Coordinates of C-alpha atoms in Angstrom, one line a residue:
Chain D
M192 CA 137.4 58.1 98.4
E193 CA 140.5 60.2 99.0
H194 CA 141.7 59.7 95.4
T195 CA 138.4 60.7 93.9
L196 CA 137.7 63.7 96.1
G197 CA 138.0 66.2 93.3
G198 CA 135.5 64.4 91.0
P199 CA 132.4 63.8 93.0
D200 CA 132.9 67.0 95.0
A201 CA 133.0 69.1 91.8
T202 CA 129.8 67.3 90.6
R203 CA 128.2 67.8 93.9
R204 CA 129.0 71.5 93.8
G205 CA 127.7 71.6 90.3
V206 CA 124.4 70.0 91.3
I207 CA 124.0 72.4 94.2
G208 CA 124.9 75.3 92.0
W209 CA 122.4 74.2 89.4
L210 CA 119.7 73.7 92.1
L211 CA 120.4 77.1 93.5
G212 CA 120.3 78.7 90.1
T213 CA 117.1 77.1 89.0
S214 CA 115.4 77.9 92.3
A215 CA 116.5 81.5 92.0
V216 CA 115.0 81.7 88.5
A217 CA 111.8 79.9 89.6
F218 CA 111.5 82.2 92.6
A219 CA 111.9 85.3 90.4
L220 CA 109.3 84.0 87.9
S221 CA 106.9 83.2 90.7
V222 CA 107.2 86.8 91.9
I223 CA 107.2 88.5 88.4
Y224 CA 104.3 86.5 86.9
P225 CA 101.6 87.5 89.3
M226 CA 102.9 91.1 89.3
A227 CA 102.8 91.2 85.5
R228 CA 99.3 89.7 85.4
Y229 CA 98.1 92.1 88.1
L230 CA 99.1 95.1 86.0
I231 CA 97.0 94.0 83.0
P232 CA 93.5 95.3 83.7
P233 CA 90.6 92.8 83.4
T234 CA 88.4 93.2 80.3
A235 CA 85.3 95.3 81.2
G236 CA 82.1 94.2 79.6
E237 CA 81.8 96.3 76.4
S238 CA 78.3 97.7 75.9
Q239 CA 76.6 95.3 73.6
A240 CA 73.7 97.7 72.8
A241 CA 73.1 97.9 69.1
S242 CA 70.8 100.9 69.4
V243 CA 70.0 103.7 71.8
T244 CA 67.0 105.9 72.3
L245 CA 68.2 109.5 72.7
P246 CA 67.0 111.8 75.5
I247 CA 66.5 114.4 72.8
K248 CA 63.3 115.2 70.8
P249 CA 63.6 115.6 67.1
A250 CA 62.0 119.1 67.3
E251 CA 64.7 120.2 69.8
V252 CA 67.5 119.7 67.2
R253 CA 68.0 122.9 65.4
L254 CA 69.0 123.2 61.8
N255 CA 72.8 123.3 61.2
S256 CA 73.7 122.0 64.7
G257 CA 75.1 118.9 66.3
Q258 CA 75.2 117.4 69.8
I259 CA 77.0 114.6 71.6
F260 CA 75.0 111.6 72.9
K261 CA 76.0 108.4 74.8
F262 CA 76.1 105.3 72.7
G263 CA 77.0 102.6 75.3
N264 CA 80.2 103.9 76.9
R265 CA 81.4 105.9 73.9
P266 CA 80.3 109.3 72.5
G267 CA 78.2 109.7 69.4
I268 CA 77.3 112.9 67.5
L269 CA 73.8 113.7 66.3
V270 CA 73.8 116.2 63.4
R271 CA 70.9 118.1 61.8
T272 CA 72.2 119.1 58.4
P273 CA 71.4 122.5 56.9
A274 CA 69.1 120.6 54.6
G275 CA 67.2 119.3 57.6
D276 CA 68.4 115.6 57.6
L277 CA 69.2 114.0 61.0
R278 CA 72.4 112.0 60.9
A279 CA 74.5 110.2 63.5
F280 CA 78.1 109.2 63.7
S281 CA 80.6 107.9 66.2
A282 CA 82.0 111.0 67.8
V283 CA 85.4 109.4 68.3
C284 CA 87.9 111.0 65.9
T285 CA 89.7 108.3 63.8
H286 CA 93.0 110.1 64.3
L287 CA 93.8 110.0 68.0
N288 CA 90.4 109.4 69.6
C289 CA 89.4 112.9 70.6
T290 CA 85.7 113.7 70.7
V291 CA 84.6 115.7 67.6
Q292 CA 82.1 118.6 67.4
Y293 CA 79.8 120.2 64.9
R294 CA 81.0 123.5 63.5
A295 CA 78.0 125.5 62.4
D296 CA 80.3 128.1 60.7
L297 CA 81.7 125.4 58.4
S298 CA 78.6 123.2 58.4
H299 CA 80.6 120.1 59.0
I300 CA 82.2 118.0 61.7
W301 CA 85.5 119.1 63.2
C302 CA 88.0 117.8 65.7
A303 CA 89.7 120.4 67.9
C304 CA 92.6 118.2 68.9
H305 CA 94.5 118.1 65.6
N306 CA 92.3 120.1 63.3
G307 CA 90.6 117.2 61.5
H308 CA 87.6 117.9 59.3
F309 CA 84.8 115.5 58.3
D310 CA 81.9 116.2 55.9
L311 CA 78.2 115.5 56.6
N312 CA 78.7 111.9 55.5
G313 CA 81.4 111.4 58.1
Q314 CA 84.1 111.3 55.4
N315 CA 87.5 112.6 56.4
V316 CA 88.0 115.6 54.1
A317 CA 91.0 117.5 55.6
G318 CA 93.6 117.3 58.3
P319 CA 95.3 114.2 59.8
P320 CA 92.3 111.7 60.3
P321 CA 93.0 108.6 58.2
R322 CA 89.4 107.2 58.0
A323 CA 85.8 108.2 58.0
L324 CA 83.7 108.4 61.2
D325 CA 81.6 105.3 61.7
A326 CA 78.1 106.1 60.6
Y327 CA 74.9 105.1 62.5
V328 CA 71.3 104.7 61.3
V329 CA 68.9 107.4 62.6
N330 CA 65.2 106.6 62.9
V331 CA 62.6 109.0 64.1
R332 CA 59.7 107.2 65.8
G333 CA 57.1 109.9 66.7
A334 CA 58.8 112.1 69.3
Q335 CA 61.8 109.7 69.7
I336 CA 65.1 109.5 68.0
V337 CA 66.5 106.0 67.8
V338 CA 70.2 105.6 66.7
S339 CA 71.4 102.1 65.8
K340 CA 74.5 100.6 64.4
G341 CA 74.3 99.7 60.7
A342 CA 73.5 96.2 59.7
Chain R
M243 CA 140.0 109.0 111.4
A244 CA 140.0 112.7 112.2
S245 CA 143.2 114.0 110.5
S246 CA 142.5 117.6 109.8
G247 CA 144.5 119.9 112.1
A248 CA 141.7 122.2 113.4
P249 CA 140.4 121.2 116.8
R250 CA 136.8 120.0 116.7
G251 CA 134.0 119.8 119.3
R252 CA 133.2 116.6 121.1
L253 CA 130.0 116.0 119.1
W254 CA 132.0 116.2 115.8
T255 CA 134.5 113.8 117.1
W256 CA 131.8 111.4 118.4
L257 CA 130.1 111.5 115.0
D258 CA 133.4 111.2 113.1
E259 CA 134.3 108.0 114.9
R260 CA 131.0 106.5 113.9
I261 CA 130.2 107.7 110.4
G262 CA 133.5 109.1 109.2
L263 CA 132.8 112.9 108.9
A264 CA 136.5 113.6 108.1
D265 CA 136.3 111.4 105.0
I266 CA 133.2 113.2 103.8
E267 CA 134.9 116.5 104.4
K268 CA 138.0 115.5 102.6
L269 CA 135.9 114.4 99.6
A270 CA 134.0 117.7 99.6
R271 CA 137.2 119.7 99.7
K272 CA 138.8 117.7 97.0
K273 CA 136.0 118.5 94.4
Q274 CA 137.1 121.1 91.9
I275 CA 135.1 122.9 89.2
P276 CA 137.0 123.9 86.0
V277 CA 136.8 127.6 85.2
H278 CA 136.5 128.7 81.5
R279 CA 134.3 130.5 79.1
H280 CA 131.5 127.9 79.2
S281 CA 131.4 127.4 83.0
L282 CA 128.0 129.0 83.2
W283 CA 126.4 125.8 81.9
Y284 CA 127.6 123.8 84.9
Y285 CA 124.8 125.4 87.0
F286 CA 121.9 123.9 85.2
G287 CA 122.2 120.3 86.5
G288 CA 122.2 121.6 90.0
M289 CA 119.3 123.9 89.2
T290 CA 117.3 120.9 87.8
L291 CA 118.1 119.0 91.0
F292 CA 117.0 121.9 93.2
L293 CA 113.6 122.1 91.4
F294 CA 113.2 118.4 91.7
V295 CA 113.6 118.7 95.5
V296 CA 110.9 121.4 95.4
Q297 CA 108.7 119.0 93.4
V298 CA 109.2 116.2 96.0
A299 CA 108.4 118.6 98.9
T300 CA 105.3 120.2 97.4
G301 CA 104.1 116.9 95.9
I302 CA 104.1 115.3 99.4
L303 CA 102.1 118.2 100.7
L304 CA 99.5 117.8 97.9
L305 CA 99.2 114.1 98.7
L306 CA 97.6 115.0 102.0
Y307 CA 94.5 116.4 100.4
Y308 CA 94.3 114.9 96.9
R309 CA 91.9 112.0 96.2
P310 CA 92.7 109.8 93.2
S311 CA 89.3 108.9 91.8
A312 CA 87.2 110.3 88.9
E313 CA 84.4 111.2 91.4
E314 CA 86.6 113.1 93.8
A315 CA 89.8 114.2 92.2
Y316 CA 88.5 117.5 90.7
E317 CA 86.6 118.3 93.8
S318 CA 89.5 117.6 96.1
V319 CA 91.7 120.0 94.0
Q320 CA 89.0 122.6 94.1
F321 CA 88.8 122.2 97.9
L322 CA 92.6 122.5 98.1
M323 CA 92.6 125.7 96.0
A324 CA 89.6 127.4 97.7
E325 CA 89.5 126.2 101.3
V326 CA 92.9 124.9 102.4
Q327 CA 95.2 127.7 103.6
F328 CA 98.0 128.2 101.1
G329 CA 96.6 125.3 99.1
W330 CA 96.7 127.5 96.0
L331 CA 100.3 128.4 96.7
I332 CA 101.5 124.8 97.1
R333 CA 99.7 123.6 94.0
S334 CA 100.8 126.6 91.9
I335 CA 104.4 126.1 93.0
H336 CA 104.2 122.4 92.2
A337 CA 102.9 123.2 88.7
W338 CA 105.3 126.0 88.0
S339 CA 108.3 124.2 89.4
A340 CA 107.5 121.3 87.2
N341 CA 107.7 123.6 84.1
L342 CA 110.8 125.3 85.3
M343 CA 112.4 121.9 86.1
I344 CA 111.8 120.6 82.6
F345 CA 113.1 123.8 81.2
A346 CA 116.3 123.6 83.3
L347 CA 116.6 120.0 82.3
F348 CA 116.4 120.8 78.6
V349 CA 119.0 123.6 79.0
H350 CA 121.2 121.1 80.9
M351 CA 120.8 118.4 78.3
F352 CA 121.5 120.7 75.3
S353 CA 124.5 122.2 77.0
V354 CA 126.0 118.8 77.7
L355 CA 125.2 117.8 74.1
L356 CA 126.8 120.9 72.5
L357 CA 129.8 120.9 74.8
K358 CA 130.3 117.2 74.1
A359 CA 130.4 116.3 77.8
Y360 CA 129.1 112.8 77.0
R361 CA 132.5 111.7 75.8
R362 CA 134.3 108.8 77.3
P363 CA 134.2 108.0 80.2
R364 CA 130.9 109.8 80.7
E365 CA 128.7 107.7 78.4
V366 CA 126.7 106.1 81.3
T367 CA 126.2 109.5 82.9
W368 CA 124.6 110.6 79.6
F369 CA 122.5 107.4 79.3
S370 CA 121.2 107.9 82.9
G371 CA 120.5 111.6 82.1
V372 CA 118.4 110.8 79.0
G373 CA 116.6 108.2 81.2
L374 CA 115.9 111.0 83.7
L375 CA 114.6 113.2 80.9
G376 CA 112.2 110.4 80.0
L377 CA 111.1 110.1 83.6
A378 CA 110.6 113.9 83.9
L379 CA 108.4 113.8 80.9
G380 CA 106.5 110.8 82.4
F381 CA 106.0 112.8 85.6
G382 CA 104.7 115.7 83.6
F383 CA 102.3 113.6 81.5
T384 CA 100.9 111.6 84.4
G385 CA 100.7 114.6 86.7
Y386 CA 98.8 116.6 84.1
L387 CA 95.8 114.3 84.3
L388 CA 95.5 114.2 88.1
P389 CA 93.2 117.4 88.5
W390 CA 90.8 115.5 86.1
N391 CA 89.8 118.6 84.1
E392 CA 88.7 118.9 80.5
L393 CA 92.1 119.8 79.1
S394 CA 94.0 117.1 80.9
Y395 CA 91.3 114.5 80.0
F396 CA 91.7 115.1 76.3
A397 CA 95.4 115.5 76.4
T398 CA 95.6 112.1 78.1
K399 CA 93.3 110.6 75.6
V400 CA 95.5 111.7 72.7
G401 CA 98.8 111.0 74.6
T402 CA 97.8 107.5 75.5
E403 CA 96.3 106.8 72.0
I404 CA 99.8 107.5 70.7
T405 CA 101.1 104.4 72.4
G406 CA 98.5 102.5 70.6
A407 CA 100.3 103.3 67.3
V408 CA 103.4 101.4 68.5
P409 CA 103.7 98.4 66.1
V410 CA 102.7 94.9 67.5
A411 CA 102.5 95.7 71.2
G412 CA 100.5 99.0 70.8
A413 CA 97.1 97.7 71.8
F414 CA 98.5 95.9 74.8
L415 CA 100.5 98.9 75.9
L416 CA 97.4 101.1 75.5
R417 CA 95.4 99.0 77.8
L418 CA 98.2 98.7 80.3
L419 CA 98.6 102.4 80.5
R420 CA 94.9 103.3 80.6
G421 CA 93.9 100.5 82.9
G422 CA 91.2 99.6 80.4
D423 CA 90.2 100.4 76.9
E424 CA 89.2 104.1 77.5
V425 CA 90.5 106.9 79.6
T426 CA 88.4 106.5 82.8
G427 CA 88.7 106.7 86.5
A428 CA 90.8 103.6 86.3
T429 CA 93.3 105.6 84.2
L430 CA 93.3 108.3 86.8
T431 CA 94.1 105.9 89.7
R432 CA 96.8 104.2 87.6
F433 CA 98.4 107.5 86.7
Y434 CA 98.3 108.5 90.3
G435 CA 100.2 105.4 91.3
I436 CA 102.7 105.9 88.6
H437 CA 103.1 109.6 89.4
V438 CA 103.6 109.2 93.2
A439 CA 105.2 105.8 93.6
I440 CA 106.6 104.1 90.5
L441 CA 108.3 107.1 88.9
P442 CA 109.7 108.4 92.1
A443 CA 111.2 105.0 92.9
I444 CA 112.9 104.6 89.5
T445 CA 114.0 108.3 89.6
T446 CA 115.6 107.8 93.0
A447 CA 117.7 105.0 91.7
L448 CA 118.6 106.6 88.4
L449 CA 119.3 110.0 90.0
G450 CA 121.6 108.3 92.5
L451 CA 123.6 106.7 89.7
H452 CA 123.7 110.0 87.8
L453 CA 125.0 112.0 90.7
F454 CA 127.4 109.2 91.7
L455 CA 128.9 109.3 88.2
V456 CA 129.1 113.1 88.2
Q457 CA 131.1 112.9 91.5
K458 CA 133.3 110.0 90.2
H459 CA 134.3 111.6 86.9
G460 CA 134.2 115.3 87.9
M461 CA 133.1 118.0 85.5
S462 CA 133.9 117.6 81.8
V463 CA 136.0 120.3 80.2
P464 CA 134.7 121.0 76.6
P465 CA 137.1 119.8 73.9
S466 CA 137.1 123.3 72.3
V467 CA 138.5 124.7 75.6
E468 CA 141.0 121.8 75.9
R469 CA 142.3 122.4 72.4
R470 CA 142.9 126.1 73.2
G471 CA 144.8 124.9 76.3
E472 CA 142.6 126.9 78.7
G473 CA 141.5 124.0 80.7
G474 CA 143.8 124.4 83.7
R475 CA 142.0 126.8 86.0
T476 CA 139.7 125.5 88.7
T477 CA 137.7 126.7 91.6
P478 CA 136.8 124.6 94.7
F479 CA 133.3 123.2 94.8
V480 CA 133.0 124.0 98.5
P481 CA 132.4 126.8 99.2
N482 CA 133.0 128.8 96.0
F483 CA 130.8 127.0 93.5
L484 CA 128.2 125.8 96.0
L485 CA 127.6 129.4 97.2
R486 CA 127.0 130.5 93.6
D487 CA 124.7 127.5 93.1
I488 CA 122.7 128.6 96.2
V489 CA 122.4 132.1 94.7
G490 CA 120.9 130.5 91.6
W491 CA 118.5 128.3 93.7
L492 CA 117.3 131.3 95.8
S493 CA 116.7 133.2 92.6
A494 CA 114.7 130.3 91.2
L495 CA 112.7 130.1 94.4
A496 CA 111.9 133.9 94.1
V497 CA 110.8 133.4 90.5
L498 CA 108.6 130.4 91.5
A499 CA 107.0 132.4 94.3
A500 CA 106.3 135.3 92.0
L501 CA 104.8 133.1 89.3
A502 CA 102.7 131.2 91.8
A503 CA 101.4 134.4 93.3
F504 CA 100.7 136.4 90.1
L505 CA 99.8 133.5 87.8
P506 CA 98.3 130.8 90.0
T507 CA 97.5 127.6 88.2
E508 CA 94.0 127.3 87.0
L509 CA 91.7 124.3 87.5
G510 CA 89.4 124.7 84.5
K511 CA 86.2 122.7 84.0
K512 CA 85.7 119.1 85.3
A513 CA 86.4 116.4 82.7
D514 CA 83.3 115.0 81.0
P515 CA 83.8 112.2 78.5
F516 CA 80.6 113.2 76.7
T517 CA 81.5 116.7 75.6
P518 CA 83.5 117.5 72.5
A519 CA 87.2 118.2 72.9
P520 CA 87.5 122.0 73.7
V521 CA 88.7 124.4 71.0
G522 CA 92.4 125.4 71.6
I523 CA 93.2 122.2 73.4
K524 CA 96.9 121.8 73.8
P525 CA 99.4 119.8 75.8
E526 CA 102.1 121.1 78.2
W527 CA 104.6 123.3 76.3
Y528 CA 107.3 120.6 76.4
F529 CA 105.1 118.3 74.3
M530 CA 103.9 121.1 72.0
F531 CA 106.5 120.5 69.3
M532 CA 105.4 116.9 68.9
F533 CA 101.7 117.8 69.1
Q534 CA 102.2 120.5 66.4
T535 CA 104.1 118.1 64.2
L536 CA 101.2 115.6 64.3
K537 CA 98.9 118.3 63.1
Y538 CA 101.0 119.0 60.0
L539 CA 101.4 115.3 59.0
P540 CA 99.0 114.2 56.2
A541 CA 96.6 111.3 56.8
H542 CA 98.8 108.9 54.9
I543 CA 102.5 108.9 54.1
L544 CA 103.7 106.2 51.7
G545 CA 100.5 104.2 52.5
I546 CA 101.2 104.3 56.3
E547 CA 99.0 106.4 58.6
G548 CA 100.6 109.8 59.1
E549 CA 100.4 109.6 62.9
V550 CA 102.2 106.2 62.9
V551 CA 105.1 107.7 60.8
G552 CA 105.3 110.7 63.2
I553 CA 105.3 108.6 66.3
L554 CA 107.9 106.2 65.0
G555 CA 110.0 109.2 63.9
F556 CA 109.9 110.6 67.5
G557 CA 110.7 107.2 68.9
L558 CA 113.7 106.9 66.6
G559 CA 114.8 110.4 67.5
G560 CA 114.7 109.5 71.2
V561 CA 116.8 106.4 70.6
A562 CA 119.3 108.4 68.5
L563 CA 119.6 111.0 71.3
L564 CA 120.2 108.2 73.8
L565 CA 123.0 106.7 71.7
V566 CA 124.8 110.0 70.9
P567 CA 127.9 109.1 72.9
L568 CA 128.3 105.8 70.9
L569 CA 127.5 107.5 67.5
D570 CA 129.8 110.5 67.9
R571 CA 133.2 108.9 67.2
R572 CA 135.0 112.1 66.5
A573 CA 134.2 113.6 69.8
A574 CA 135.2 110.4 71.5
R575 CA 138.7 110.9 70.0
G576 CA 138.7 114.5 71.2
E577 CA 138.3 116.0 67.7
S578 CA 135.7 118.5 66.8
S579 CA 132.4 117.0 65.6
R580 CA 130.6 119.6 63.6
L581 CA 127.9 117.2 62.5
F582 CA 126.7 116.6 66.0
S583 CA 126.8 120.2 67.0
A584 CA 124.8 121.1 63.9
A585 CA 122.3 118.3 64.6
G586 CA 121.9 119.6 68.2
I587 CA 121.4 123.2 67.0
A588 CA 118.9 122.0 64.3
L589 CA 117.0 120.1 67.0
I590 CA 116.8 123.1 69.2
L591 CA 115.6 125.3 66.3
Y592 CA 113.0 122.7 65.3
M593 CA 111.6 122.5 68.8
L594 CA 111.5 126.3 69.2
L595 CA 109.8 126.8 65.8
L596 CA 107.2 124.1 66.2
T597 CA 106.5 125.3 69.8
Y598 CA 106.1 128.9 68.5
L599 CA 103.7 127.7 65.8
G600 CA 101.8 125.7 68.3
Y601 CA 101.0 128.8 70.3
T602 CA 100.4 131.2 67.5
V603 CA 98.7 129.4 64.6
S604 CA 94.9 129.6 64.9
P605 CA 93.7 126.3 66.2
T606 CA 90.9 126.2 63.7
K607 CA 93.0 126.6 60.5

C-alpha cells in the first residue's frame, strides 16, 4: 500500500473530481433547462376561422373609404373603391407589421409607419414593403358583408 | 488602521476599526484627475451615472401605482397623472431623465471614442460601456411600451418585428420577446419584467465592473495631449473634481425639473390593435436615425428584403463599435489614428442628419 500511495490516490482524486464536475454540469443544466423552457411562451390557439361576418352593413361603407375589421385576432381592411367595388385585405403591412389605413386623398392603401403604399389590388407600389397584402374574398349577402380567405 | 494625523471622533474610530474608513479615505484622496484642454469630457460619465440614479429613484416610485396588464396599464398611468399628488412630476422626470441620460451616454461614448480612451489597458472598460449603452437602449425600448398607448404599441410592433428579420433564430427571438406571436398584454407583462427586474440586475453587475475599472485605471489622457507633453497636470478628485461634478448634477436636476414642469410627458390615446397605425408615428429620438434609414431602403437590395439588409447593417455596426479597441491598432501603439476619428465623426454626422430628417420630412411623402 505504502509504495503505491501515489497511484490509487491520484486516480481516486481524479474520480472524485470527475464526479464533482459532472454533478456541477448536471446541476447547472437542471436549473437552466426549466428556466429556458419557461421563457418560451406556449403557442396560443390561432384563430382557425376562414371567414368572418362583418358588423358593418354594405350601405354604410362610403365610396373611396376604408375601415379596419377583426379577422380572428388580426386586423383586416375593408375598402370601397372609388368605382364602388368592395375589397378586403389583410391590414398587416408586409414590411414591419404595422396596421395599414386607407388614404382617401391618394385613393389607395398606405402604411404610416414607414410610408409604404399599396394599390387597390393590395400590390406594393411604393416604399419599403416587399410583398403585396394578402387579399380576401368579399361576398355581400343581403345586408351582410362576409369576408373569407381565398381558396 | 487609522493612520491620518487629525484626531477623529469616537464614532469614526469605532467604524474605522470595523469597516476600514481610513483605507477608503486614503483611496479617495489618492484619486487624481488629469487637467488639459479636453478635461470637460470627463464629466459626462458621472452625469450619465447621476441621471441613472434619478431613473432608479423615480422608477421605484412609479412601481407603487403602475399595473402591468393590457386592461389596467393605461388606466393606472392615467390615474397616476391625474389623481396622485405629484404623479405627473415623477412620471415626467422619469421620462425626461431617460432622454437626458441617453443623451449624456452618447456624449460620453463619442468623447471616449474620439479621445481614444479605449486604448490598452482600458479595452474591457470600453466593452462594458458599449454593453451599458445596449442596456440603456433596452431600458428605453421596454419602458416606452409600458403606458400602453397608441404610439408605444406600434413602435413596439415595429421594433420587435425587426428581431424577426434576424437570420435563422429570428422567429424564435420574436416569440421570446413578445411572449407570443403578436404584441399583446403578454408582451406588456414581459416588457415590464424585463424593464424593472432583468435589465436592472444586469446593469448593476455591468455598471459595477465599469466603475471598478474606471477606478483601477484612472482617467485616460488623450494621445494628442500626451504627444504635446501636456499630460502632467492633475487635480484631486476629492474635493475639487467632485464639487464640479455636483454643480453639473444640480444643473441637470434643475433642467429636469423645468422640462417636467413646462413640458410634462403626455399619455396619448390607449392602444387599440384594431386601429391603423397613426400618421406621424415615430420612435424615441435615439432610435430615429435607424427608423428613418429603414424608410429610405428600397423593398429589395440584391434580391434580399431591404429591411433585412438594413437590420444586418445596424447589427454589424454595433459589433464594429464594440470591437473598436481591438480594431484600432494605431491608437493601441499611441500613434494618431485618423481613420477611426473620421469614422467616429462620420457616424455622429450620419446620426444627426437622419435624426433631423426624421423630424422634418413630411411623414406622408
